[in-house]
């Protein structure tokens, strides 16, 4: 597919040495994972208040865990797609030239790391982390199926919860600081596959723009961020992201 990217954009890409990228569910769509909003999205037939809030979990931990167990299973069989791989390659290219790419993701599927990205900031946590609601211990666990639902802590028998951020919860402070620092210090900020409706993630592009960074969006559809960015590119991230890095020598 010829995306005919403008020359000034390609030049900014090849010159930038500090790059920050924000990704959302759309980047994993071509790996077979559902997005949240829009037709066929997870929130179309599911109540986010029941499945993605602390109150919903307190009311029915089994129901919430069944949903996360299903999403873990989907993510376990999913493979990184061309978009994930392009971002990993861009990070490597920059690191060989004294540059840096910070990859801020709202996704909890771990596919960026599977593609080889190293500087990944998981703003909404990880679906592979289990955290005890009693003693606070966390562990990485990719087991599927889980031995029991809801799972229990091996140390104190407390109820485990997924290590993700739910609506109404604070973002992990260290991740938020890293994301803000990356946005403030980059020359180029790319936002890909997110509806740009969930804050503070969606506000990072504005932070970067205020500091003078060039801003790019890659999305199938227009979003609330489209008018604010310098270049809004329409299409699949699995096609746009590889074509952006084709600008690198
Ligand atoms: P959304 O489902 O809100 O948005 C996905 C975006 O990806 C939409 O704008 C689509 O147009 C776009 N899209 C879909 N397929 C694409 C493709 N192949 N290439 C490019 N773009 C594509 O997902 P997020 O923005 O990630 O939070 O949602 C943000 C947060 O809201 C999530 O982290 C989650 C959700 O509720 C929590 O659960 C806390």
PDB file of C-alpha atoms in Angstrom, residues 2 5 11 13 22 27 49 77 97 102 113 119 130 141 157 159 174 180 194-195 201:
ATOM      1  CA  UNK A   2       1.386   3.406  -0.971  1.00  0.00           C
ATOM      2  CA  UNK A   5       3.731  10.241   3.175  1.00  0.00           C
ATOM      3  CA  UNK A  11      12.377  14.290   7.054  1.00  0.00           C
ATOM      4  CA  UNK A  13      11.157  11.187  11.235  1.00  0.00           C
ATOM      5  CA  UNK A  22       1.532   6.442  22.633  1.00  0.00           C
ATOM      6  CA  UNK A  27      -2.318  -1.284  17.479  1.00  0.00           C
ATOM      7  CA  UNK A  49     -18.620  -0.413  35.297  1.00  0.00           C
ATOM      8  CA  UNK A  77      -2.107 -16.856  21.429  1.00  0.00           C
ATOM      9  CA  UNK A  97      22.499   6.484  16.982  1.00  0.00           C
ATOM     10  CA  UNK A 102       9.889   5.761  24.757  1.00  0.00           C
ATOM     11  CA  UNK A 113       7.588  -6.427  24.656  1.00  0.00           C
ATOM     12  CA  UNK A 119      11.503   1.096  26.804  1.00  0.00           C
ATOM     13  CA  UNK A 130      -1.418 -10.574  39.579  1.00  0.00           C
ATOM     14  CA  UNK A 141       2.042 -14.979  35.803  1.00  0.00           C
ATOM     15  CA  UNK A 157      -4.646 -16.538  50.632  1.00  0.00           C
ATOM     16  CA  UNK A 159      -7.917 -12.388  46.714  1.00  0.00           C
ATOM     17  CA  UNK A 174       6.239   5.951  38.221  1.00  0.00           C
ATOM     18  CA  UNK A 180       5.151  12.816  31.069  1.00  0.00           C
ATOM     19  CA  UNK A 194      -6.130   5.008  20.336  1.00  0.00           C
ATOM     20  CA  UNK A 195      -9.491   6.759  20.429  1.00  0.00           C
ATOM     21  CA  UNK A 201      -2.977   9.275  28.308  1.00  0.00           C
TER      22      UNK A 201
END
